[in-house]
mmCIF file as Biopython writes it, N, C-alpha, C and O atoms, coordinates in Angstrom:
data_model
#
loop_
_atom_site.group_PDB
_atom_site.id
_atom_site.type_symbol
_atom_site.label_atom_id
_atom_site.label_alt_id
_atom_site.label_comp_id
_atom_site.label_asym_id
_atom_site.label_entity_id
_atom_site.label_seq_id
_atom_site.pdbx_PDB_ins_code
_atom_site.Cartn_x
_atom_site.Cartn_y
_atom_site.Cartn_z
_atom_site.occupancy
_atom_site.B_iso_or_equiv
_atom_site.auth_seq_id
_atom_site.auth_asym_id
_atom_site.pdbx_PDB_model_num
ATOM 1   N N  . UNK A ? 1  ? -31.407 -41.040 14.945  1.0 0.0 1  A 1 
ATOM 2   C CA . UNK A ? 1  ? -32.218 -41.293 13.760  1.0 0.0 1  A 1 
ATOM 3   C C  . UNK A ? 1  ? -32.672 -39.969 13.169  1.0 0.0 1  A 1 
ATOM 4   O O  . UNK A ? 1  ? -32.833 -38.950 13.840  1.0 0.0 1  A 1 
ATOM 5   N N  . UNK A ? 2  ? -32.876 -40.071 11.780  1.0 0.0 2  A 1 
ATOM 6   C CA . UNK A ? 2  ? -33.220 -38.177 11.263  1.0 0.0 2  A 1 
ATOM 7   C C  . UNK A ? 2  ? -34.611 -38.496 11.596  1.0 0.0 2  A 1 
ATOM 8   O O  . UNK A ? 2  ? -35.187 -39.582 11.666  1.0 0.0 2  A 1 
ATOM 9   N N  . UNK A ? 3  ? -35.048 -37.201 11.799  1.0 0.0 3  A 1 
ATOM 10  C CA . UNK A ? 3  ? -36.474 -36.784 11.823  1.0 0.0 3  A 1 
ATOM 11  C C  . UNK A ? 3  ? -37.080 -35.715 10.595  1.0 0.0 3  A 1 
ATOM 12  O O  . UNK A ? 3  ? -36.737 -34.590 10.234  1.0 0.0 3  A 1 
ATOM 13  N N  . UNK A ? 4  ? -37.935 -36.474 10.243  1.0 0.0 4  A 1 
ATOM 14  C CA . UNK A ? 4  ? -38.308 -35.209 8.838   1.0 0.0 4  A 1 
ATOM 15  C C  . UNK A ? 4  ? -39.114 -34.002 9.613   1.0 0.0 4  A 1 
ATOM 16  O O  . UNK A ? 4  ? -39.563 -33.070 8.946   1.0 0.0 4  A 1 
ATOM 17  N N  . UNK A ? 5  ? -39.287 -34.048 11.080  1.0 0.0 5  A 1 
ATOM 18  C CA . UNK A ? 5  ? -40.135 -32.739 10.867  1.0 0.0 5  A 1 
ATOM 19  C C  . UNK A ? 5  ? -39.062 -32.068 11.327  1.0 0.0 5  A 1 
ATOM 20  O O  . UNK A ? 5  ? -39.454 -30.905 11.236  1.0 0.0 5  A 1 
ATOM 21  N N  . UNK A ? 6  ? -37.860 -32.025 11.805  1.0 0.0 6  A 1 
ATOM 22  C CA . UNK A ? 6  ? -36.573 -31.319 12.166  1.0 0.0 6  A 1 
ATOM 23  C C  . UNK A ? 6  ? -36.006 -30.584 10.788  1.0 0.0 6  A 1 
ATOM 24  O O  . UNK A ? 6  ? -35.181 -29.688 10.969  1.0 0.0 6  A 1 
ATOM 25  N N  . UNK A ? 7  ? -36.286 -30.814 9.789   1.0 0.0 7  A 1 
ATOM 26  C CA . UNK A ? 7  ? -35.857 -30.556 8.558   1.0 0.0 7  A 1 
ATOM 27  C C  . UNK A ? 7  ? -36.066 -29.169 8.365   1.0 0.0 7  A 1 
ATOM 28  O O  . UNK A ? 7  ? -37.208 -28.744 8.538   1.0 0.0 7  A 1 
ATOM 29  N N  . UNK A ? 8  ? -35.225 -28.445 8.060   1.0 0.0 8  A 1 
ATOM 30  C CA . UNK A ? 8  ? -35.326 -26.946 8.060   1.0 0.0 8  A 1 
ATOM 31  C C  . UNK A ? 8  ? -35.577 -26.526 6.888   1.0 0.0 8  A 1 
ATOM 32  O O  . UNK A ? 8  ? -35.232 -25.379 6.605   1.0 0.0 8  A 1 
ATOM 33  N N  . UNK A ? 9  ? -36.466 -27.626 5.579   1.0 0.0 9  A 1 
ATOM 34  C CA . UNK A ? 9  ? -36.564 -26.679 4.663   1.0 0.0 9  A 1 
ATOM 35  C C  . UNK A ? 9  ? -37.716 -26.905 4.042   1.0 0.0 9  A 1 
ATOM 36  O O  . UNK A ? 9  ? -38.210 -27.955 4.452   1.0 0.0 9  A 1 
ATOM 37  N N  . UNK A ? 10 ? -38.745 -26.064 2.748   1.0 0.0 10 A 1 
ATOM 38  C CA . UNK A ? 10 ? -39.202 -25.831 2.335   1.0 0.0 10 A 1 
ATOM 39  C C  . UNK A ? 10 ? -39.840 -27.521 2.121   1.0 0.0 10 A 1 
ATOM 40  O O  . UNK A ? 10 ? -40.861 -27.647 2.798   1.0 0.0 10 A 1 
ATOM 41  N N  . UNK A ? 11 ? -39.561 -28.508 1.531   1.0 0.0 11 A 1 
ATOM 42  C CA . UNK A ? 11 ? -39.497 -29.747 1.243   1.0 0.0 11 A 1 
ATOM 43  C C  . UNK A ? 11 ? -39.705 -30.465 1.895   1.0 0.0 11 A 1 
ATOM 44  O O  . UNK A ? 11 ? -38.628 -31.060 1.934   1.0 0.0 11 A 1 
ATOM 45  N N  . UNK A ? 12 ? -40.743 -31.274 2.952   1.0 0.0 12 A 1 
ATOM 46  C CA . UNK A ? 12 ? -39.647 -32.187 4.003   1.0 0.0 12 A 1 
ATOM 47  C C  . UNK A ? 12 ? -40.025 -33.450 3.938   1.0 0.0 12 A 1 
ATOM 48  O O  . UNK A ? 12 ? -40.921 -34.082 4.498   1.0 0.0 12 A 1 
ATOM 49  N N  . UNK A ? 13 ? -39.000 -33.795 2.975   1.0 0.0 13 A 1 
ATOM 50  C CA . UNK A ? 13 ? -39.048 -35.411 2.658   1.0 0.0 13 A 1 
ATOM 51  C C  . UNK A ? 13 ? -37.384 -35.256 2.961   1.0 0.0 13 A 1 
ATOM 52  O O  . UNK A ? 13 ? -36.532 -34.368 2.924   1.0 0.0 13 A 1 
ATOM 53  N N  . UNK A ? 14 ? -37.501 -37.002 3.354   1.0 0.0 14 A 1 
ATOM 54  C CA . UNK A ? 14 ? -36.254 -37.574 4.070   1.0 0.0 14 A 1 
ATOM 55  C C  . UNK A ? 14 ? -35.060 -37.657 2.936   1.0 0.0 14 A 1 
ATOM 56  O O  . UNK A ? 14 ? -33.858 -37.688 3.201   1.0 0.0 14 A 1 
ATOM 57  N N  . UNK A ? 15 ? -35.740 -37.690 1.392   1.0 0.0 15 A 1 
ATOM 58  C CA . UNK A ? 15 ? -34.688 -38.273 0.560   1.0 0.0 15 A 1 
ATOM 59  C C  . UNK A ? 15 ? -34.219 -36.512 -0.242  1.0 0.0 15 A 1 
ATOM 60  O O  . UNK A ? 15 ? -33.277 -36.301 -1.005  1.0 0.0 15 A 1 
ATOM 61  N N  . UNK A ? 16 ? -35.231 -35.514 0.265   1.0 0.0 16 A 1 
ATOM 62  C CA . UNK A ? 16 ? -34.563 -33.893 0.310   1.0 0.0 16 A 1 
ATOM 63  C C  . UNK A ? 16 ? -33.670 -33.803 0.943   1.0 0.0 16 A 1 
ATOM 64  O O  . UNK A ? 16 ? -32.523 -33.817 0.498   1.0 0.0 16 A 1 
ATOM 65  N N  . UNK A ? 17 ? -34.082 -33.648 2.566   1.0 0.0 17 A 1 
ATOM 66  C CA . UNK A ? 17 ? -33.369 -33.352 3.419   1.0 0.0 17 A 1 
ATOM 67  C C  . UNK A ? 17 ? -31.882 -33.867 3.074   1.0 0.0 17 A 1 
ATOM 68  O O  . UNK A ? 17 ? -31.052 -32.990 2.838   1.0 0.0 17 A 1 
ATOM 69  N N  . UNK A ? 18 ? -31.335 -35.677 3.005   1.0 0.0 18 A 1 
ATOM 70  C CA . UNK A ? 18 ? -30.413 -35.588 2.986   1.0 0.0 18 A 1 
ATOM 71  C C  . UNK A ? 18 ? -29.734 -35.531 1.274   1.0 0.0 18 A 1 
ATOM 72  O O  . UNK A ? 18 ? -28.659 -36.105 1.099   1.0 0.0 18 A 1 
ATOM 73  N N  . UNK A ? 19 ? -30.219 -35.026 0.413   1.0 0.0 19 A 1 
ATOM 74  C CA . UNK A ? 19 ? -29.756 -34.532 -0.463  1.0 0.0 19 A 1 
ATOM 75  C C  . UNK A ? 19 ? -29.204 -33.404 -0.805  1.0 0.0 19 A 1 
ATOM 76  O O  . UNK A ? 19 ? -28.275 -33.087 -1.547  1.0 0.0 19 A 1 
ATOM 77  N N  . UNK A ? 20 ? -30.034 -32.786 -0.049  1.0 0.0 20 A 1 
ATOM 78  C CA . UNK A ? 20 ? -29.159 -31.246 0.041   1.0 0.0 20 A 1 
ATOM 79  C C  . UNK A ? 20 ? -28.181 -30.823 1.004   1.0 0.0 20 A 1 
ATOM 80  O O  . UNK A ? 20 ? -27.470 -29.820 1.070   1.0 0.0 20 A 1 
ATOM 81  N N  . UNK A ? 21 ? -28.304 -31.725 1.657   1.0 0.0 21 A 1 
ATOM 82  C CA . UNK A ? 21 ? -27.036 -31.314 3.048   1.0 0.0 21 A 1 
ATOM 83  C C  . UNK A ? 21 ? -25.770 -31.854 2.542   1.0 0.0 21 A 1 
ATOM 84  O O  . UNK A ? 21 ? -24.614 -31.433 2.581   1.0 0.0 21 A 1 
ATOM 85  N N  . UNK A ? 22 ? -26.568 -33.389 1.834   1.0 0.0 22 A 1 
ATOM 86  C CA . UNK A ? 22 ? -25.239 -33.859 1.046   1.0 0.0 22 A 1 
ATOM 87  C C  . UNK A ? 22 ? -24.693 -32.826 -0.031  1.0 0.0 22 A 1 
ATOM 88  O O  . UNK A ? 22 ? -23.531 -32.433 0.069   1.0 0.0 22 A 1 
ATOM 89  N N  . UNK A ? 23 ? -25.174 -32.564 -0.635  1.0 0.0 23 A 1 
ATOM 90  C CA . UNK A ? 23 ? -24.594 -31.454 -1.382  1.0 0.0 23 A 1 
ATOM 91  C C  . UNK A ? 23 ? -23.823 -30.525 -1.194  1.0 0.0 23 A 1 
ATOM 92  O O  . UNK A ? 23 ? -22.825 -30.288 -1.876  1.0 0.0 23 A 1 
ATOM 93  N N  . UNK A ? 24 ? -24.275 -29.799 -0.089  1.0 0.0 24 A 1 
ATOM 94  C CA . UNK A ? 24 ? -23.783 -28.460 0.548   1.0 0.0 24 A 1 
ATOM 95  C C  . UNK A ? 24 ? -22.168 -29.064 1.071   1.0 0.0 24 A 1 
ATOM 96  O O  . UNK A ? 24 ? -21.106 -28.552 0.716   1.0 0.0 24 A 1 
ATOM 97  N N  . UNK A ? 25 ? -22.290 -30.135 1.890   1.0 0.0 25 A 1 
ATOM 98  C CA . UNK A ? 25 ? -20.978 -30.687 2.065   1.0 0.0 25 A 1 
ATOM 99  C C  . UNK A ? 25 ? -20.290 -30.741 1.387   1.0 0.0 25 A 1 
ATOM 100 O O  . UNK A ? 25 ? -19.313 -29.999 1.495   1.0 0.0 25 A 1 
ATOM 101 N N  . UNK A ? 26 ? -20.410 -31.817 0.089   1.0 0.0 26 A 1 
ATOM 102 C CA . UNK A ? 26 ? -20.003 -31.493 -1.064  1.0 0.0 26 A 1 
ATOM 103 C C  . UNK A ? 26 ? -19.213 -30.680 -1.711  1.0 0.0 26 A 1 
ATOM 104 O O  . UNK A ? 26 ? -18.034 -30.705 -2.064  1.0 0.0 26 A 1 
ATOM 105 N N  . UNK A ? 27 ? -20.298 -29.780 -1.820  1.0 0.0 27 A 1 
ATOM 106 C CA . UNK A ? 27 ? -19.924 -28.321 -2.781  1.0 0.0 27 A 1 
ATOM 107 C C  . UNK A ? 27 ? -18.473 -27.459 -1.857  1.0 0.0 27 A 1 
ATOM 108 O O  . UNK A ? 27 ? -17.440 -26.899 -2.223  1.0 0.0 27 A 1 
ATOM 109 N N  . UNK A ? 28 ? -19.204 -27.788 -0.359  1.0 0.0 28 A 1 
ATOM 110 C CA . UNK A ? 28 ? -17.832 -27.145 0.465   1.0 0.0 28 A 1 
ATOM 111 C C  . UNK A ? 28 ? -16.798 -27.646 0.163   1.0 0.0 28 A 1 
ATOM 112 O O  . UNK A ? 28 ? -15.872 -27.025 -0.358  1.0 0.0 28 A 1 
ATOM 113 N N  . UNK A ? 29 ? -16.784 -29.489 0.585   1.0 0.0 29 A 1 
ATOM 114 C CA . UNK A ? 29 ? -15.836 -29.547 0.763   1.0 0.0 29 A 1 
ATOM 115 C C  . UNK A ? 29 ? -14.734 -29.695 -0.800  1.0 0.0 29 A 1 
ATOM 116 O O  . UNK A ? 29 ? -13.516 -29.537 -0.714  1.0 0.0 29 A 1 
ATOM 117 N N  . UNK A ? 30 ? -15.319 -29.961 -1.914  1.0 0.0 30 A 1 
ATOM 118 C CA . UNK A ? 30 ? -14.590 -29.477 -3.097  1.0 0.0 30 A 1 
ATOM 119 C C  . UNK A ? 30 ? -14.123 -28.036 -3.347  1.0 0.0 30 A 1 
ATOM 120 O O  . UNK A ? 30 ? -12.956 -27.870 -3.703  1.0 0.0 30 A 1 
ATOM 121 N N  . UNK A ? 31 ? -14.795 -27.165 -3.218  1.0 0.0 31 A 1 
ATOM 122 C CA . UNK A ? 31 ? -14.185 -25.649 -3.102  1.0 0.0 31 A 1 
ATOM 123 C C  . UNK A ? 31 ? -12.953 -25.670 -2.350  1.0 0.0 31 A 1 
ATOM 124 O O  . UNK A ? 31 ? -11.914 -25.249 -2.858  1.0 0.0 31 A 1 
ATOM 125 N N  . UNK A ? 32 ? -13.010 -26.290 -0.766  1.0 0.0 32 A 1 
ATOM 126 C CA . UNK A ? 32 ? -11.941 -26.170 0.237   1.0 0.0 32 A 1 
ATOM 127 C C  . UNK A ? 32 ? -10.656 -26.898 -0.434  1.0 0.0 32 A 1 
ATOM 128 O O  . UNK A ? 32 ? -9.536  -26.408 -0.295  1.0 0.0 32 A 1 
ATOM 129 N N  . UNK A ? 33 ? -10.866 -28.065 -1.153  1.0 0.0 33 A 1 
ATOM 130 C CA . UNK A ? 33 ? -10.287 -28.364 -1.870  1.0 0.0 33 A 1 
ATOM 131 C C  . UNK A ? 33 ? -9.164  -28.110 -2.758  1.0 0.0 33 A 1 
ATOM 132 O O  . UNK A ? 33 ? -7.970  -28.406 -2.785  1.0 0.0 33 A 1 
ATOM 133 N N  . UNK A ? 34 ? -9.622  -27.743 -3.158  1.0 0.0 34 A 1 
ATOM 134 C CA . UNK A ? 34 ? -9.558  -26.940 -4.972  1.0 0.0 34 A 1 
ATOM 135 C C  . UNK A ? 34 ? -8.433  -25.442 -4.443  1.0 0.0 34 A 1 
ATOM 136 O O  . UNK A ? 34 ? -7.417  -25.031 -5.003  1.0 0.0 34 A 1 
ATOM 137 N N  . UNK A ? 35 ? -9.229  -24.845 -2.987  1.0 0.0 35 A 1 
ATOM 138 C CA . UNK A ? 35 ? -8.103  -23.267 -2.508  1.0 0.0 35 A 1 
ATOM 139 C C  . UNK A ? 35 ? -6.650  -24.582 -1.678  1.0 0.0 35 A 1 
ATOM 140 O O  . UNK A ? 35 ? -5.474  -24.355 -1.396  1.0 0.0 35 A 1 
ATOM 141 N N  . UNK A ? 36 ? -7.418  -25.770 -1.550  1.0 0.0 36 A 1 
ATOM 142 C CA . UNK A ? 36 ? -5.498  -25.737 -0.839  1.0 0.0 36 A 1 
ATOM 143 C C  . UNK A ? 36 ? -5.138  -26.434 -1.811  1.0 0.0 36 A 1 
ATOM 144 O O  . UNK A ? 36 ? -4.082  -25.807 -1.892  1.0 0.0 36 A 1 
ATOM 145 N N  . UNK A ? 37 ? -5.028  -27.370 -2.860  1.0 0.0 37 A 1 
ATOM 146 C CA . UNK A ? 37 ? -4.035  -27.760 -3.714  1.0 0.0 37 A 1 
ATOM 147 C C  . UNK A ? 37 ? -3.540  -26.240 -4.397  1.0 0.0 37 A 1 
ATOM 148 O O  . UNK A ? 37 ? -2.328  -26.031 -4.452  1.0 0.0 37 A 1 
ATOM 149 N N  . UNK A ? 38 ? -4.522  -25.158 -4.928  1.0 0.0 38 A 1 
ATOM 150 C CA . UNK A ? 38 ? -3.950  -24.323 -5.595  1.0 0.0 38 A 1 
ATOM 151 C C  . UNK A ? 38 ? -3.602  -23.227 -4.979  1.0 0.0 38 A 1 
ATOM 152 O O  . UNK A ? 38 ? -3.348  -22.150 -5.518  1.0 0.0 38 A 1 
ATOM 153 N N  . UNK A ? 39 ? -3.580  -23.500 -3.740  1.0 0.0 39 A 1 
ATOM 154 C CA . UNK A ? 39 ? -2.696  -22.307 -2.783  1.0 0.0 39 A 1 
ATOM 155 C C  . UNK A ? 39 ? -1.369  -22.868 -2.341  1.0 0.0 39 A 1 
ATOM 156 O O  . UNK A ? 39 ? -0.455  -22.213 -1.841  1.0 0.0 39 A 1 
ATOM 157 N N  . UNK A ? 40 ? -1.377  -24.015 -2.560  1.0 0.0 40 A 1 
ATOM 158 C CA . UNK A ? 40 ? -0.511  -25.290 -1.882  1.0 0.0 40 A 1 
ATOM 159 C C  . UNK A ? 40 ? 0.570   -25.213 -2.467  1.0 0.0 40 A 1 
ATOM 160 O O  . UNK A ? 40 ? 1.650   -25.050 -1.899  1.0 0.0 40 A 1 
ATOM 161 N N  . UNK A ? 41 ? 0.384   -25.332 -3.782  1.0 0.0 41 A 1 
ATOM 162 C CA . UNK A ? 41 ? 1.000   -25.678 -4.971  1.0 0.0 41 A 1 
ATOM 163 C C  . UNK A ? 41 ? 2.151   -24.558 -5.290  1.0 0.0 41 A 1 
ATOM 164 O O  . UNK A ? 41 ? 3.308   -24.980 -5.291  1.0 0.0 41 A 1 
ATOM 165 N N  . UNK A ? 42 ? 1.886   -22.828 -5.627  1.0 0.0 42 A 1 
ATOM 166 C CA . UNK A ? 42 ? 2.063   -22.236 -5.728  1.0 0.0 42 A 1 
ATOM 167 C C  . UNK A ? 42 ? 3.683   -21.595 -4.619  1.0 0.0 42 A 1 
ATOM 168 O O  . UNK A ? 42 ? 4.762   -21.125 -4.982  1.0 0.0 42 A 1 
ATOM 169 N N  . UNK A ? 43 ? 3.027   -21.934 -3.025  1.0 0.0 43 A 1 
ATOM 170 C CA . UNK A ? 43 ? 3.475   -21.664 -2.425  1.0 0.0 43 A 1 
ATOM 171 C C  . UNK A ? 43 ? 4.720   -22.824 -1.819  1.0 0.0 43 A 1 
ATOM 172 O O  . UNK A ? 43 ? 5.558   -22.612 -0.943  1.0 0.0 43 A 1 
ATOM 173 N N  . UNK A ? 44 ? 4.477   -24.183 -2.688  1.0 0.0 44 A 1 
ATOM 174 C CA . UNK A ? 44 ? 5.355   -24.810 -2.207  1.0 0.0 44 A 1 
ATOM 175 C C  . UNK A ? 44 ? 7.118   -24.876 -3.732  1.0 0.0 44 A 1 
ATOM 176 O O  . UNK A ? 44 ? 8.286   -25.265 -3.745  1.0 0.0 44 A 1 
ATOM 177 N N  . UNK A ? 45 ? 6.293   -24.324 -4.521  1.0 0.0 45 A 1 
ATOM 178 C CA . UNK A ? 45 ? 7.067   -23.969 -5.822  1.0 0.0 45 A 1 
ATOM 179 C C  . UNK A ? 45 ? 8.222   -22.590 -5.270  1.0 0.0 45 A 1 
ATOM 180 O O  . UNK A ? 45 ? 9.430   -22.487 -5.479  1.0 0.0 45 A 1 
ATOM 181 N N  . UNK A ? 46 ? 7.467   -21.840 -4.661  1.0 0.0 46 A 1 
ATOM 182 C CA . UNK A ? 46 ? 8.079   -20.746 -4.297  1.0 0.0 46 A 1 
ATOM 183 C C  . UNK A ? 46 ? 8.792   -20.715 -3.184  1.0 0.0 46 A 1 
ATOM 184 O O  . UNK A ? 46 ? 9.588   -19.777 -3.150  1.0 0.0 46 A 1 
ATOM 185 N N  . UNK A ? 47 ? 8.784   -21.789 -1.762  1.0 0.0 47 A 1 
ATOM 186 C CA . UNK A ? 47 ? 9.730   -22.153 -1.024  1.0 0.0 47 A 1 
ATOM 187 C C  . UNK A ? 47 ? 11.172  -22.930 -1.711  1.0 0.0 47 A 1 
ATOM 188 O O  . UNK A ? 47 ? 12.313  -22.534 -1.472  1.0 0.0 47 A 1 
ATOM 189 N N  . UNK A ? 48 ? 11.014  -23.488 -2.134  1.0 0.0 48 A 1 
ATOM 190 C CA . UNK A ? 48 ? 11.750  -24.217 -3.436  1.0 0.0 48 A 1 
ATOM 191 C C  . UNK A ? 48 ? 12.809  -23.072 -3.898  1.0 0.0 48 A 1 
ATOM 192 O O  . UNK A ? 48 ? 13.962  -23.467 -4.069  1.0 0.0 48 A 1 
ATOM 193 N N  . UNK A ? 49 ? 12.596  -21.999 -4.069  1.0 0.0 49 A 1 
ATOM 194 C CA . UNK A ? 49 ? 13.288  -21.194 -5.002  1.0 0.0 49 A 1 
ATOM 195 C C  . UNK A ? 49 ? 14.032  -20.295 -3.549  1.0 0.0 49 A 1 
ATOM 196 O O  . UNK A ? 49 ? 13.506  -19.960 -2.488  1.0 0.0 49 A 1 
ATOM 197 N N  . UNK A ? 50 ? 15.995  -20.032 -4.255  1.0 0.0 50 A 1 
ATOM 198 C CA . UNK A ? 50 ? 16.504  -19.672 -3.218  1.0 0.0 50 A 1 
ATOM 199 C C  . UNK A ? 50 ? 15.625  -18.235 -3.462  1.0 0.0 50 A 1 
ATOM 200 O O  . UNK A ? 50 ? 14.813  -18.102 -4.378  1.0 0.0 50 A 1 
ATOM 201 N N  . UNK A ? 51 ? 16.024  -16.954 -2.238  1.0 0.0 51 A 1 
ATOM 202 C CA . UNK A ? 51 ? 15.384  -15.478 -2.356  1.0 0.0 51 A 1 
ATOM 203 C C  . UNK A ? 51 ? 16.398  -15.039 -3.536  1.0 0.0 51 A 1 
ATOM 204 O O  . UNK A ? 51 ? 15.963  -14.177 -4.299  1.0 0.0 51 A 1 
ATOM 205 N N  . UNK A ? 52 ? 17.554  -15.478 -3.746  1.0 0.0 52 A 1 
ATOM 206 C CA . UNK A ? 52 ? 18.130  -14.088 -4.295  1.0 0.0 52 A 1 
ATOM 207 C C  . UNK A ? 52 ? 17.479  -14.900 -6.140  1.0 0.0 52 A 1 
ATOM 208 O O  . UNK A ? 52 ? 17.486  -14.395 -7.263  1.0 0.0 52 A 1 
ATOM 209 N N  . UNK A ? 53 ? 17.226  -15.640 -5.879  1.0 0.0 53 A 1 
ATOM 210 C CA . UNK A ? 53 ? 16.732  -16.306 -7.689  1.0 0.0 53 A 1 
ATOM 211 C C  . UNK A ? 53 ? 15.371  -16.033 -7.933  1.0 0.0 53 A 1 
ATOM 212 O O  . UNK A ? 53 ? 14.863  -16.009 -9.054  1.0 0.0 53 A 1 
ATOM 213 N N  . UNK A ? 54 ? 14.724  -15.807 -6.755  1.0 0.0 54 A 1 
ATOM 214 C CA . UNK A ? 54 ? 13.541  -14.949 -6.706  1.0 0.0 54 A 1 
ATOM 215 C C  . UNK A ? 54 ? 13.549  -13.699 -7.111  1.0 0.0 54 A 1 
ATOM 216 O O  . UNK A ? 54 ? 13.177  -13.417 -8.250  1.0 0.0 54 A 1 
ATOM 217 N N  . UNK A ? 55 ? 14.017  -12.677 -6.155  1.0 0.0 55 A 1 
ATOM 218 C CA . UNK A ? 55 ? 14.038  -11.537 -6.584  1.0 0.0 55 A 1 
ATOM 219 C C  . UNK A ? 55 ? 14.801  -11.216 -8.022  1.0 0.0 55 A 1 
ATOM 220 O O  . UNK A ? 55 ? 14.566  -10.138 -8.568  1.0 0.0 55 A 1 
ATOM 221 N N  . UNK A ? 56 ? 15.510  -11.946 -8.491  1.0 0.0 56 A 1 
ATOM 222 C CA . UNK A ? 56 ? 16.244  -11.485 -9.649  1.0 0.0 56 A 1 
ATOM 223 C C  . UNK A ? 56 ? 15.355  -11.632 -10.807 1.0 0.0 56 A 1 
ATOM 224 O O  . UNK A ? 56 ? 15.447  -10.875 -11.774 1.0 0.0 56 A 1 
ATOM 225 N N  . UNK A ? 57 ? 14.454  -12.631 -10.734 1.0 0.0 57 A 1 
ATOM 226 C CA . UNK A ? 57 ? 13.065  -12.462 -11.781 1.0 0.0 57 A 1 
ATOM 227 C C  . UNK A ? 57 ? 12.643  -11.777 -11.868 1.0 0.0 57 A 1 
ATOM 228 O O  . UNK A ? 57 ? 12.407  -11.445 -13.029 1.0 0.0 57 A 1 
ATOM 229 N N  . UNK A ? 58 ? 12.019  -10.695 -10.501 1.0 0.0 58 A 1 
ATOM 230 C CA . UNK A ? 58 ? 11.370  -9.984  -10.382 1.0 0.0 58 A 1 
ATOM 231 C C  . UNK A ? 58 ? 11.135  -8.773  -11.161 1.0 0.0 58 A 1 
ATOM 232 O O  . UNK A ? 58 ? 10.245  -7.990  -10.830 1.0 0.0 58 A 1 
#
């Protein structure tokens, strides 16, 4: 069960506490997001391509 006096912040109401943790999750886990589709993406475009059709762009 949460405890509001466990609450590590400035605030300590129950409907803070889990608002901001929710958030922080959140905010992480969309950022984490966001680096692997567009790291994902990039790098799966570029397996795709033989080397020598690569380098000849270059």
């Amino acid at each position: 069960m949460l405890d509001i006096e466990n609450c590590p912040y400035q605030y300590k109401s129950l409907q803070f506490c889990l608002l901001l943790n929710f958030s922080i999750i959140l905010s992480v886990g969309f950022s984490a997001g966001i680096g692997i589709i567009f790291g994902f993406w990039p790098a799966k475009k570029a397996a795709e391509l033989s080397p020598i059709e690569a380098l000849r762009h270059e």
